mmCIF file with all atom_site columns, C-alpha atoms in Angstrom:
data_model
loop_
_atom_site.group_PDB
_atom_site.id
_atom_site.type_symbol
_atom_site.label_atom_id
_atom_site.label_alt_id
_atom_site.label_comp_id
_atom_site.label_asym_id
_atom_site.label_entity_id
_atom_site.label_seq_id
_atom_site.pdbx_PDB_ins_code
_atom_site.Cartn_x
_atom_site.Cartn_y
_atom_site.Cartn_z
_atom_site.occupancy
_atom_site.B_iso_or_equiv
_atom_site.pdbx_formal_charge
_atom_site.auth_seq_id
_atom_site.auth_comp_id
_atom_site.auth_asym_id
_atom_site.auth_atom_id
_atom_site.pdbx_PDB_model_num
ATOM 1   C CA . GLU S 1 1   ? -14.557 8.875   -12.546 1.00 54.00 ? 1   GLU S CA 1
ATOM 2   C CA . THR S 1 2   ? -13.523 10.043  -9.213  1.00 65.00 ? 2   THR S CA 1
ATOM 3   C CA . GLY S 1 3   ? -10.703 8.547   -7.320  1.00 88.00 ? 3   GLY S CA 1
ATOM 4   C CA . VAL S 1 4   ? -10.023 7.859   -3.727  1.00 93.00 ? 4   VAL S CA 1
ATOM 5   C CA . THR S 1 5   ? -10.383 10.790  -1.620  1.00 94.00 ? 5   THR S CA 1
ATOM 6   C CA . GLN S 1 6   ? -9.257  11.259  2.232   1.00 96.00 ? 6   GLN S CA 1
ATOM 7   C CA . SER S 1 7   ? -10.021 13.856  4.785   1.00 96.00 ? 7   SER S CA 1
ATOM 8   C CA . PRO S 1 8   ? -8.262  15.663  6.400   1.00 96.00 ? 8   PRO S CA 1
ATOM 9   C CA . THR S 1 9   ? -5.137  15.979  4.581   1.00 95.00 ? 9   THR S CA 1
ATOM 10  C CA . HIS S 1 10  ? -3.172  16.950  7.782   1.00 95.00 ? 10  HIS S CA 1
ATOM 11  C CA . LEU S 1 11  ? -4.025  16.630  11.533  1.00 95.00 ? 11  LEU S CA 1
ATOM 12  C CA . ILE S 1 12  ? -2.365  17.448  14.530  1.00 97.00 ? 12  ILE S CA 1
ATOM 13  C CA . LYS S 1 13  ? -3.505  15.816  17.992  1.00 97.00 ? 13  LYS S CA 1
ATOM 14  C CA . THR S 1 14  ? -2.150  15.382  21.444  1.00 97.00 ? 14  THR S CA 1
ATOM 15  C CA . ARG S 1 15  ? -1.666  11.815  23.408  1.00 97.00 ? 15  ARG S CA 1
ATOM 16  C CA . GLY S 1 16  ? -5.022  10.754  24.817  1.00 97.00 ? 16  GLY S CA 1
ATOM 17  C CA . GLN S 1 17  ? -7.041  12.263  22.238  1.00 98.00 ? 17  GLN S CA 1
ATOM 18  C CA . GLN S 1 18  ? -9.430  10.618  19.870  1.00 98.00 ? 18  GLN S CA 1
ATOM 19  C CA . VAL S 1 19  ? -9.437  10.978  16.016  1.00 98.00 ? 19  VAL S CA 1
ATOM 20  C CA . THR S 1 20  ? -11.503 10.204  13.122  1.00 98.00 ? 20  THR S CA 1
ATOM 21  C CA . LEU S 1 21  ? -10.314 10.112  9.560   1.00 98.00 ? 21  LEU S CA 1
ATOM 22  C CA . ARG S 1 22  ? -12.482 9.612   6.636   1.00 98.00 ? 22  ARG S CA 1
ATOM 23  C CA . CYS S 1 23  ? -12.186 7.932   3.194   1.00 97.00 ? 23  CYS S CA 1
ATOM 24  C CA . SER S 1 24  ? -14.469 8.194   -0.042  1.00 95.00 ? 24  SER S CA 1
ATOM 25  C CA . SER S 1 25  ? -13.990 5.160   -2.169  1.00 91.00 ? 25  SER S CA 1
ATOM 26  C CA . GLN S 1 26  ? -13.563 5.330   -6.132  1.00 88.00 ? 26  GLN S CA 1
ATOM 27  C CA . SER S 1 27  ? -16.833 5.186   -7.862  1.00 85.00 ? 27  SER S CA 1
ATOM 28  C CA . GLY S 1 28  ? -18.222 1.562   -7.876  1.00 84.00 ? 28  GLY S CA 1
ATOM 29  C CA . HIS S 1 29  ? -15.684 0.215   -5.214  1.00 88.00 ? 29  HIS S CA 1
ATOM 30  C CA . ASN S 1 30  ? -17.269 -1.689  -2.489  1.00 89.00 ? 30  ASN S CA 1
ATOM 31  C CA . THR S 1 31  ? -14.239 -2.609  -0.522  1.00 91.00 ? 31  THR S CA 1
ATOM 32  C CA . VAL S 1 32  ? -11.924 -0.293  1.535   1.00 93.00 ? 32  VAL S CA 1
ATOM 33  C CA . SER S 1 33  ? -8.578  -1.006  3.238   1.00 94.00 ? 33  SER S CA 1
ATOM 34  C CA . TRP S 1 34  ? -6.895  1.220   5.911   1.00 96.00 ? 34  TRP S CA 1
ATOM 35  C CA . TYR S 1 35  ? -2.972  1.214   6.067   1.00 96.00 ? 35  TYR S CA 1
ATOM 36  C CA . GLN S 1 36  ? -0.780  2.854   8.418   1.00 97.00 ? 36  GLN S CA 1
ATOM 37  C CA . GLN S 1 37  ? 2.618   4.084   7.031   1.00 96.00 ? 37  GLN S CA 1
ATOM 38  C CA . ALA S 1 38  ? 5.138   5.259   9.390   1.00 94.00 ? 38  ALA S CA 1
ATOM 39  C CA . LEU S 1 39  ? 8.065   7.266   8.239   1.00 90.00 ? 39  LEU S CA 1
ATOM 40  C CA . GLY S 1 40  ? 10.460  5.338   6.143   1.00 88.00 ? 40  GLY S CA 1
ATOM 41  C CA . GLN S 1 41  ? 8.354   2.359   6.285   1.00 92.00 ? 41  GLN S CA 1
ATOM 42  C CA . GLY S 1 42  ? 5.864   0.435   4.020   1.00 93.00 ? 42  GLY S CA 1
ATOM 43  C CA . PRO S 1 43  ? 2.308   0.531   4.559   1.00 94.00 ? 43  PRO S CA 1
ATOM 44  C CA . GLN S 1 44  ? 0.886   -1.786  7.483   1.00 95.00 ? 44  GLN S CA 1
ATOM 45  C CA . PHE S 1 45  ? -2.598  -3.150  7.081   1.00 93.00 ? 45  PHE S CA 1
ATOM 46  C CA . ILE S 1 46  ? -5.083  -2.081  9.690   1.00 96.00 ? 46  ILE S CA 1
ATOM 47  C CA . PHE S 1 47  ? -8.371  -3.687  8.565   1.00 94.00 ? 47  PHE S CA 1
ATOM 48  C CA . GLN S 1 48  ? -10.616 -4.043  5.521   1.00 93.00 ? 48  GLN S CA 1
ATOM 49  C CA . TYR S 1 49  ? -14.238 -3.321  5.186   1.00 93.00 ? 49  TYR S CA 1
ATOM 50  C CA . TYR S 1 50  ? -16.342 -5.087  2.250   1.00 90.00 ? 50  TYR S CA 1
ATOM 51  C CA . ARG S 1 51  ? -20.093 -4.298  2.002   1.00 88.00 ? 51  ARG S CA 1
ATOM 52  C CA . GLU S 1 52  ? -20.205 -2.625  5.338   1.00 91.00 ? 52  GLU S CA 1
ATOM 53  C CA . GLU S 1 53  ? -18.710 -5.493  7.168   1.00 92.00 ? 53  GLU S CA 1
ATOM 54  C CA . GLU S 1 54  ? -15.196 -5.675  8.477   1.00 92.00 ? 54  GLU S CA 1
ATOM 55  C CA . ASN S 1 55  ? -13.421 -8.426  6.251   1.00 88.00 ? 55  ASN S CA 1
ATOM 56  C CA . GLY S 1 56  ? -9.981  -8.946  7.981   1.00 88.00 ? 56  GLY S CA 1
ATOM 57  C CA . ARG S 1 57  ? -7.890  -7.057  10.526  1.00 91.00 ? 57  ARG S CA 1
ATOM 58  C CA . GLY S 1 58  ? -4.004  -6.595  10.978  1.00 91.00 ? 58  GLY S CA 1
ATOM 59  C CA . ASN S 1 59  ? -2.051  -6.473  13.958  1.00 92.00 ? 59  ASN S CA 1
ATOM 60  C CA . PHE S 1 60  ? -3.666  -3.357  15.576  1.00 96.00 ? 60  PHE S CA 1
ATOM 61  C CA . PRO S 1 61  ? -4.964  -2.894  19.021  1.00 96.00 ? 61  PRO S CA 1
ATOM 62  C CA . PRO S 1 62  ? -9.016  -2.468  19.528  1.00 96.00 ? 62  PRO S CA 1
ATOM 63  C CA . ARG S 1 63  ? -8.496  1.288   19.892  1.00 97.00 ? 63  ARG S CA 1
ATOM 64  C CA . PHE S 1 64  ? -7.998  1.297   16.243  1.00 98.00 ? 64  PHE S CA 1
ATOM 65  C CA . SER S 1 65  ? -11.693 1.052   14.847  1.00 97.00 ? 65  SER S CA 1
ATOM 66  C CA . GLY S 1 66  ? -13.615 1.580   11.589  1.00 96.00 ? 66  GLY S CA 1
ATOM 67  C CA . LEU S 1 67  ? -16.822 1.825   9.816   1.00 96.00 ? 67  LEU S CA 1
ATOM 68  C CA . GLN S 1 68  ? -18.213 1.700   6.427   1.00 96.00 ? 68  GLN S CA 1
ATOM 69  C CA . PHE S 1 69  ? -21.324 3.278   5.151   1.00 94.00 ? 69  PHE S CA 1
ATOM 70  C CA . PRO S 1 70  ? -23.699 2.255   2.468   1.00 92.00 ? 70  PRO S CA 1
ATOM 71  C CA . ASN S 1 71  ? -22.216 4.428   0.135   1.00 90.00 ? 71  ASN S CA 1
ATOM 72  C CA . TYR S 1 72  ? -19.062 2.403   0.700   1.00 91.00 ? 72  TYR S CA 1
ATOM 73  C CA . SER S 1 73  ? -17.188 5.523   2.211   1.00 94.00 ? 73  SER S CA 1
ATOM 74  C CA . SER S 1 74  ? -15.414 4.646   5.436   1.00 96.00 ? 74  SER S CA 1
ATOM 75  C CA . GLU S 1 75  ? -14.154 6.117   8.588   1.00 97.00 ? 75  GLU S CA 1
ATOM 76  C CA . LEU S 1 76  ? -11.022 5.017   10.583  1.00 98.00 ? 76  LEU S CA 1
ATOM 77  C CA . ASN S 1 77  ? -11.088 5.983   14.344  1.00 98.00 ? 77  ASN S CA 1
ATOM 78  C CA . VAL S 1 78  ? -8.216  5.807   16.922  1.00 98.00 ? 78  VAL S CA 1
ATOM 79  C CA . ASN S 1 79  ? -8.949  6.191   20.652  1.00 97.00 ? 79  ASN S CA 1
ATOM 80  C CA . ALA S 1 80  ? -6.448  7.151   23.278  1.00 97.00 ? 80  ALA S CA 1
ATOM 81  C CA . LEU S 1 81  ? -3.798  8.568   20.679  1.00 98.00 ? 81  LEU S CA 1
ATOM 82  C CA . GLU S 1 82  ? -0.053  7.523   21.432  1.00 97.00 ? 82  GLU S CA 1
ATOM 83  C CA . LEU S 1 83  ? 2.812   9.236   20.098  1.00 97.00 ? 83  LEU S CA 1
ATOM 84  C CA . ASP S 1 84  ? 3.680   6.102   17.700  1.00 96.00 ? 84  ASP S CA 1
ATOM 85  C CA . ASP S 1 85  ? 0.433   6.420   16.176  1.00 98.00 ? 85  ASP S CA 1
ATOM 86  C CA . SER S 1 86  ? 1.975   9.467   14.213  1.00 97.00 ? 86  SER S CA 1
ATOM 87  C CA . ALA S 1 87  ? 1.963   8.306   10.622  1.00 96.00 ? 87  ALA S CA 1
ATOM 88  C CA . LEU S 1 88  ? 0.639   8.475   7.351   1.00 96.00 ? 88  LEU S CA 1
ATOM 89  C CA . TYR S 1 89  ? -3.106  6.718   7.105   1.00 97.00 ? 89  TYR S CA 1
ATOM 90  C CA . LEU S 1 90  ? -3.673  5.469   3.723   1.00 97.00 ? 90  LEU S CA 1
ATOM 91  C CA . CYS S 1 91  ? -7.143  4.270   2.546   1.00 96.00 ? 91  CYS S CA 1
ATOM 92  C CA . ALA S 1 92  ? -7.267  2.080   -0.357  1.00 94.00 ? 92  ALA S CA 1
ATOM 93  C CA . SER S 1 93  ? -10.403 1.002   -2.385  1.00 92.00 ? 93  SER S CA 1
ATOM 94  C CA . SER S 1 94  ? -11.274 -1.869  -4.748  1.00 88.00 ? 94  SER S CA 1
ATOM 95  C CA . LEU S 1 95  ? -13.838 -3.450  -6.507  1.00 85.00 ? 95  LEU S CA 1
ATOM 96  C CA . GLY S 1 96  ? -14.385 -6.788  -4.414  1.00 74.00 ? 96  GLY S CA 1
ATOM 97  C CA . THR S 1 97  ? -11.921 -8.582  -2.349  1.00 68.00 ? 97  THR S CA 1
ATOM 98  C CA . ALA S 1 98  ? -10.541 -11.082 -4.996  1.00 69.00 ? 98  ALA S CA 1
ATOM 99  C CA . SER S 1 99  ? -6.736  -11.476 -5.120  1.00 60.00 ? 99  SER S CA 1
ATOM 100 C CA . TYR S 1 100 ? -6.459  -9.911  -8.320  1.00 66.00 ? 100 TYR S CA 1
ATOM 101 C CA . ASN S 1 101 ? -8.293  -6.667  -7.618  1.00 73.00 ? 101 ASN S CA 1
ATOM 102 C CA . GLU S 1 102 ? -6.070  -3.986  -7.899  1.00 81.00 ? 102 GLU S CA 1
ATOM 103 C CA . GLN S 1 103 ? -6.197  -1.454  -4.639  1.00 86.00 ? 103 GLN S CA 1
ATOM 104 C CA . PHE S 1 104 ? -6.424  2.229   -5.383  1.00 90.00 ? 104 PHE S CA 1
ATOM 105 C CA . PHE S 1 105 ? -4.873  4.591   -2.858  1.00 93.00 ? 105 PHE S CA 1
ATOM 106 C CA . GLY S 1 106 ? -6.077  7.841   -1.758  1.00 94.00 ? 106 GLY S CA 1
ATOM 107 C CA . PRO S 1 107 ? -3.497  10.680  -0.804  1.00 92.00 ? 107 PRO S CA 1
ATOM 108 C CA . GLY S 1 108 ? -3.474  9.872   2.817   1.00 95.00 ? 108 GLY S CA 1
ATOM 109 C CA . THR S 1 109 ? -3.955  11.907  6.120   1.00 96.00 ? 109 THR S CA 1
ATOM 110 C CA . ARG S 1 110 ? -0.985  12.697  7.953   1.00 96.00 ? 110 ARG S CA 1
ATOM 111 C CA . LEU S 1 111 ? -1.577  12.517  11.685  1.00 97.00 ? 111 LEU S CA 1
ATOM 112 C CA . THR S 1 112 ? 0.962   14.222  14.035  1.00 97.00 ? 112 THR S CA 1
ATOM 113 C CA . VAL S 1 113 ? 0.438   13.063  17.586  1.00 97.00 ? 113 VAL S CA 1
ATOM 114 C CA . LEU S 1 114 ? 2.331   15.470  20.255  1.00 96.00 ? 114 LEU S CA 1
ATOM 115 C CA . GLY Z 2 1   ? 3.450   -14.906 9.400   1.00 63.00 ? 1   GLY Z CA 1
ATOM 116 C CA . GLN Z 2 2   ? 4.769   -12.939 6.463   1.00 75.00 ? 2   GLN Z CA 1
ATOM 117 C CA . ASN Z 2 3   ? 8.089   -11.361 5.749   1.00 89.00 ? 3   ASN Z CA 1
ATOM 118 C CA . ILE Z 2 4   ? 9.189   -9.215  2.607   1.00 94.00 ? 4   ILE Z CA 1
ATOM 119 C CA . ASP Z 2 5   ? 12.684  -7.949  1.953   1.00 96.00 ? 5   ASP Z CA 1
ATOM 120 C CA . GLN Z 2 6   ? 13.882  -5.453  -0.477  1.00 97.00 ? 6   GLN Z CA 1
ATOM 121 C CA . PRO Z 2 7   ? 17.011  -3.335  -0.687  1.00 97.00 ? 7   PRO Z CA 1
ATOM 122 C CA . THR Z 2 8   ? 16.560  0.093   1.269   1.00 96.00 ? 8   THR Z CA 1
ATOM 123 C CA . GLU Z 2 9   ? 18.088  2.487   -1.383  1.00 97.00 ? 9   GLU Z CA 1
ATOM 124 C CA . MET Z 2 10  ? 19.453  2.154   -4.866  1.00 97.00 ? 10  MET Z CA 1
ATOM 125 C CA . THR Z 2 11  ? 21.221  4.648   -7.019  1.00 97.00 ? 11  THR Z CA 1
ATOM 126 C CA . ALA Z 2 12  ? 21.234  4.705   -10.926 1.00 97.00 ? 12  ALA Z CA 1
ATOM 127 C CA . THR Z 2 13  ? 21.941  7.063   -13.687 1.00 97.00 ? 13  THR Z CA 1
ATOM 128 C CA . GLU Z 2 14  ? 19.286  8.513   -16.114 1.00 97.00 ? 14  GLU Z CA 1
ATOM 129 C CA . GLY Z 2 15  ? 18.898  6.426   -19.237 1.00 97.00 ? 15  GLY Z CA 1
ATOM 130 C CA . ALA Z 2 16  ? 20.184  3.191   -17.549 1.00 97.00 ? 16  ALA Z CA 1
ATOM 131 C CA . ILE Z 2 17  ? 18.352  0.306   -16.417 1.00 97.00 ? 17  ILE Z CA 1
ATOM 132 C CA . VAL Z 2 18  ? 17.676  -0.913  -12.871 1.00 98.00 ? 18  VAL Z CA 1
ATOM 133 C CA . GLN Z 2 19  ? 16.400  -4.051  -11.216 1.00 98.00 ? 19  GLN Z CA 1
ATOM 134 C CA . ILE Z 2 20  ? 14.865  -3.858  -7.594  1.00 98.00 ? 20  ILE Z CA 1
ATOM 135 C CA . ASN Z 2 21  ? 14.778  -7.356  -6.185  1.00 98.00 ? 21  ASN Z CA 1
ATOM 136 C CA . CYS Z 2 22  ? 12.054  -8.479  -3.484  1.00 98.00 ? 22  CYS Z CA 1
ATOM 137 C CA . THR Z 2 23  ? 12.214  -11.789 -1.541  1.00 97.00 ? 23  THR Z CA 1
ATOM 138 C CA . TYR Z 2 24  ? 9.206   -13.101 0.373   1.00 95.00 ? 24  TYR Z CA 1
ATOM 139 C CA . GLN Z 2 25  ? 8.223   -15.787 2.792   1.00 92.00 ? 25  GLN Z CA 1
ATOM 140 C CA . THR Z 2 26  ? 4.244   -16.092 3.378   1.00 83.00 ? 26  THR Z CA 1
ATOM 141 C CA . SER Z 2 27  ? 1.678   -18.407 4.501   1.00 80.00 ? 27  SER Z CA 1
ATOM 142 C CA . GLY Z 2 28  ? -0.088  -18.735 1.276   1.00 82.00 ? 28  GLY Z CA 1
ATOM 143 C CA . PHE Z 2 29  ? 0.287   -16.704 -1.913  1.00 87.00 ? 29  PHE Z CA 1
ATOM 144 C CA . ASN Z 2 30  ? -2.291  -14.690 -3.863  1.00 86.00 ? 30  ASN Z CA 1
ATOM 145 C CA . GLY Z 2 31  ? -0.178  -12.532 -5.966  1.00 91.00 ? 31  GLY Z CA 1
ATOM 146 C CA . LEU Z 2 32  ? 2.557   -9.823  -5.837  1.00 94.00 ? 32  LEU Z CA 1
ATOM 147 C CA . PHE Z 2 33  ? 2.188   -6.193  -6.325  1.00 94.00 ? 33  PHE Z CA 1
ATOM 148 C CA . TRP Z 2 34  ? 4.763   -3.226  -7.000  1.00 96.00 ? 34  TRP Z CA 1
ATOM 149 C CA . TYR Z 2 35  ? 3.916   0.104   -6.392  1.00 95.00 ? 35  TYR Z CA 1
ATOM 150 C CA . GLN Z 2 36  ? 5.787   3.444   -6.889  1.00 96.00 ? 36  GLN Z CA 1
ATOM 151 C CA . GLN Z 2 37  ? 5.542   6.042   -4.143  1.00 95.00 ? 37  GLN Z CA 1
ATOM 152 C CA . HIS Z 2 38  ? 6.826   9.767   -4.689  1.00 94.00 ? 38  HIS Z CA 1
ATOM 153 C CA . ALA Z 2 39  ? 7.478   11.352  -1.281  1.00 89.00 ? 39  ALA Z CA 1
ATOM 154 C CA . GLY Z 2 40  ? 4.578   12.513  0.643   1.00 84.00 ? 40  GLY Z CA 1
ATOM 155 C CA . GLU Z 2 41  ? 2.193   11.114  -1.864  1.00 88.00 ? 41  GLU Z CA 1
ATOM 156 C CA . ALA Z 2 42  ? -0.237  7.770   -2.235  1.00 89.00 ? 42  ALA Z CA 1
ATOM 157 C CA . PRO Z 2 43  ? 1.394   4.415   -3.562  1.00 92.00 ? 43  PRO Z CA 1
ATOM 158 C CA . THR Z 2 44  ? 0.410   4.029   -7.270  1.00 93.00 ? 44  THR Z CA 1
ATOM 159 C CA . PHE Z 2 45  ? -0.116  0.741   -8.840  1.00 91.00 ? 45  PHE Z CA 1
ATOM 160 C CA . LEU Z 2 46  ? 2.719   -0.615  -11.187 1.00 94.00 ? 46  LEU Z CA 1
ATOM 161 C CA . SER Z 2 47  ? 2.387   -4.248  -11.739 1.00 93.00 ? 47  SER Z CA 1
ATOM 162 C CA . TYR Z 2 48  ? 0.743   -7.605  -10.706 1.00 91.00 ? 48  TYR Z CA 1
ATOM 163 C CA . ASN Z 2 49  ? 2.196   -10.983 -10.777 1.00 94.00 ? 49  ASN Z CA 1
ATOM 164 C CA . VAL Z 2 50  ? 0.370   -14.369 -9.813  1.00 91.00 ? 50  VAL Z CA 1
ATOM 165 C CA . LEU Z 2 51  ? 1.760   -16.584 -11.950 1.00 94.00 ? 51  LEU Z CA 1
ATOM 166 C CA . ASP Z 2 52  ? 5.573   -17.349 -12.522 1.00 96.00 ? 52  ASP Z CA 1
ATOM 167 C CA . GLY Z 2 53  ? 7.184   -15.263 -15.375 1.00 96.00 ? 53  GLY Z CA 1
ATOM 168 C CA . LEU Z 2 54  ? 7.801   -11.833 -16.708 1.00 96.00 ? 54  LEU Z CA 1
ATOM 169 C CA . GLU Z 2 55  ? 5.004   -9.151  -17.209 1.00 93.00 ? 55  GLU Z CA 1
ATOM 170 C CA . GLU Z 2 56  ? 6.030   -6.216  -19.518 1.00 93.00 ? 56  GLU Z CA 1
ATOM 171 C CA . LYS Z 2 57  ? 4.280   -2.663  -19.106 1.00 89.00 ? 57  LYS Z CA 1
ATOM 172 C CA . GLY Z 2 58  ? 6.170   -0.180  -21.163 1.00 93.00 ? 58  GLY Z CA 1
ATOM 173 C CA . ARG Z 2 59  ? 9.342   0.715   -19.394 1.00 96.00 ? 59  ARG Z CA 1
ATOM 174 C CA . PHE Z 2 60  ? 8.499   -1.443  -16.457 1.00 96.00 ? 60  PHE Z CA 1
ATOM 175 C CA . SER Z 2 61  ? 8.621   -5.219  -16.209 1.00 97.00 ? 61  SER Z CA 1
ATOM 176 C CA . SER Z 2 62  ? 8.102   -7.263  -13.313 1.00 97.00 ? 62  SER Z CA 1
ATOM 177 C CA . PHE Z 2 63  ? 9.099   -11.087 -12.976 1.00 98.00 ? 63  PHE Z CA 1
ATOM 178 C CA . LEU Z 2 64  ? 7.875   -13.613 -10.310 1.00 97.00 ? 64  LEU Z CA 1
ATOM 179 C CA . SER Z 2 65  ? 9.353   -16.994 -9.197  1.00 97.00 ? 65  SER Z CA 1
ATOM 180 C CA . ARG Z 2 66  ? 6.985   -18.456 -6.841  1.00 95.00 ? 66  ARG Z CA 1
ATOM 181 C CA . SER Z 2 67  ? 9.077   -21.562 -6.022  1.00 94.00 ? 67  SER Z CA 1
ATOM 182 C CA . LYS Z 2 68  ? 11.870  -19.021 -5.240  1.00 95.00 ? 68  LYS Z CA 1
ATOM 183 C CA . GLY Z 2 69  ? 9.901   -16.604 -3.375  1.00 95.00 ? 69  GLY Z CA 1
ATOM 184 C CA . TYR Z 2 70  ? 11.495  -14.110 -5.561  1.00 96.00 ? 70  TYR Z CA 1
ATOM 185 C CA . SER Z 2 71  ? 10.420  -11.227 -7.655  1.00 98.00 ? 71  SER Z CA 1
ATOM 186 C CA . TYR Z 2 72  ? 12.120  -8.091  -9.243  1.00 98.00 ? 72  TYR Z CA 1
ATOM 187 C CA . LEU Z 2 73  ? 11.008  -4.773  -10.899 1.00 98.00 ? 73  LEU Z CA 1
ATOM 188 C CA . LEU Z 2 74  ? 12.871  -3.740  -13.834 1.00 98.00 ? 74  LEU Z CA 1
ATOM 189 C CA . LEU Z 2 75  ? 13.062  -0.039  -15.021 1.00 97.00 ? 75  LEU Z CA 1
ATOM 190 C CA . LYS Z 2 76  ? 14.418  0.797   -18.386 1.00 97.00 ? 76  LYS Z CA 1
ATOM 191 C CA . GLU Z 2 77  ? 15.574  4.085   -19.805 1.00 97.00 ? 77  GLU Z CA 1
ATOM 192 C CA . LEU Z 2 78  ? 15.479  5.720   -16.597 1.00 97.00 ? 78  LEU Z CA 1
ATOM 193 C CA . GLN Z 2 79  ? 14.113  9.158   -16.165 1.00 97.00 ? 79  GLN Z CA 1
ATOM 194 C CA . MET Z 2 80  ? 14.507  11.849  -13.247 1.00 97.00 ? 80  MET Z CA 1
ATOM 195 C CA . LYS Z 2 81  ? 10.922  11.220  -12.552 1.00 96.00 ? 81  LYS Z CA 1
ATOM 196 C CA . ASP Z 2 82  ? 11.695  7.593   -11.536 1.00 97.00 ? 82  ASP Z CA 1
ATOM 197 C CA . SER Z 2 83  ? 13.147  8.764   -8.365  1.00 97.00 ? 83  SER Z CA 1
ATOM 198 C CA . ALA Z 2 84  ? 10.676  7.575   -5.774  1.00 97.00 ? 84  ALA Z CA 1
ATOM 199 C CA . SER Z 2 85  ? 10.127  4.599   -3.474  1.00 97.00 ? 85  SER Z CA 1
ATOM 200 C CA . TYR Z 2 86  ? 9.302   1.292   -4.808  1.00 98.00 ? 86  TYR Z CA 1
ATOM 201 C CA . LEU Z 2 87  ? 7.018   -1.114  -2.673  1.00 97.00 ? 87  LEU Z CA 1
ATOM 202 C CA . CYS Z 2 88  ? 6.892   -4.774  -3.086  1.00 97.00 ? 88  CYS Z CA 1
ATOM 203 C CA . ALA Z 2 89  ? 3.649   -6.013  -1.553  1.00 94.00 ? 89  ALA Z CA 1
ATOM 204 C CA . VAL Z 2 90  ? 2.100   -9.833  -1.434  1.00 93.00 ? 90  VAL Z CA 1
ATOM 205 C CA . ARG Z 2 91  ? -1.289  -10.861 -0.932  1.00 88.00 ? 91  ARG Z CA 1
ATOM 206 C CA . GLY Z 2 92  ? -1.496  -13.891 1.366   1.00 80.00 ? 92  GLY Z CA 1
ATOM 207 C CA . ALA Z 2 93  ? -4.022  -16.359 1.966   1.00 74.00 ? 93  ALA Z CA 1
ATOM 208 C CA . GLY Z 2 94  ? -7.438  -15.493 3.389   1.00 68.00 ? 94  GLY Z CA 1
ATOM 209 C CA . THR Z 2 95  ? -10.765 -13.826 2.679   1.00 56.00 ? 95  THR Z CA 1
ATOM 210 C CA . ALA Z 2 96  ? -9.357  -10.213 3.088   1.00 61.00 ? 96  ALA Z CA 1
ATOM 211 C CA . SER Z 2 97  ? -7.429  -8.984  0.094   1.00 69.00 ? 97  SER Z CA 1
ATOM 212 C CA . LYS Z 2 98  ? -4.954  -7.327  2.264   1.00 80.00 ? 98  LYS Z CA 1
ATOM 213 C CA . LEU Z 2 99  ? -1.677  -6.597  1.124   1.00 87.00 ? 99  LEU Z CA 1
ATOM 214 C CA . THR Z 2 100 ? 1.743   -7.134  3.132   1.00 90.00 ? 100 THR Z CA 1
ATOM 215 C CA . PHE Z 2 101 ? 4.197   -4.275  2.223   1.00 93.00 ? 101 PHE Z CA 1
ATOM 216 C CA . GLY Z 2 102 ? 8.036   -4.394  2.307   1.00 93.00 ? 102 GLY Z CA 1
ATOM 217 C CA . THR Z 2 103 ? 9.676   -1.224  3.641   1.00 94.00 ? 103 THR Z CA 1
ATOM 218 C CA . GLY Z 2 104 ? 10.353  -0.087  0.145   1.00 96.00 ? 104 GLY Z CA 1
ATOM 219 C CA . THR Z 2 105 ? 13.297  0.626   -1.971  1.00 97.00 ? 105 THR Z CA 1
ATOM 220 C CA . ARG Z 2 106 ? 14.167  4.345   -2.460  1.00 97.00 ? 106 ARG Z CA 1
ATOM 221 C CA . LEU Z 2 107 ? 15.559  4.713   -5.810  1.00 98.00 ? 107 LEU Z CA 1
ATOM 222 C CA . GLN Z 2 108 ? 17.574  7.975   -6.543  1.00 97.00 ? 108 GLN Z CA 1
ATOM 223 C CA . VAL Z 2 109 ? 18.277  8.521   -10.545 1.00 97.00 ? 109 VAL Z CA 1
ATOM 224 C CA . THR Z 2 110 ? 21.131  10.887  -11.221 1.00 96.00 ? 110 THR Z CA 1
ATOM 225 C CA . LEU Z 2 111 ? 22.432  12.625  -14.152 1.00 92.00 ? 111 LEU Z CA 1
#
């Protein structure tokens, strides 16, 4: 069974640029959630995708957008990067959206915006 | 809205027992999770509580009181490898099974 994978591992961008982060969910998982974790903070929920549809969104501006593909892998896109977007971006997959479903986290993508 | 509080840092000795507390105020409640996160790594699942009481899993136990909005994670027989951040996360009401995390408690285990 393959776990959650994310790419790239690290990324450096400059203000105003756009970035795409990728996530492959654990085998059999149809739900992907994205989180932003700033240094010294807990992860903050960005949004969730279930069967290719957005299924809930946190308090992030529209320049954060996402996509889920038929194989349940997912992308997080961030436009017009700002310095405060520097963080660890975590993807978590689960089997469905029920409250008891455990979310399995990937290793994250560390984004640095200069 | 949702608010989750946990201590920022704790220190304990190898072999000892440590209790990490978490209090929460949420609009709706669908379970509380504890995750362990080593520096630079992804959070890993430790426990899930949705009913009041104690859940025990090896050296780790987690307790929940929904009426008090309170949980704790108990770590027994501490080992050096237990040095990590421990994240308390609550799943609120709504269709999305999103987790709201606290800022985490950084535990340092010393000799």
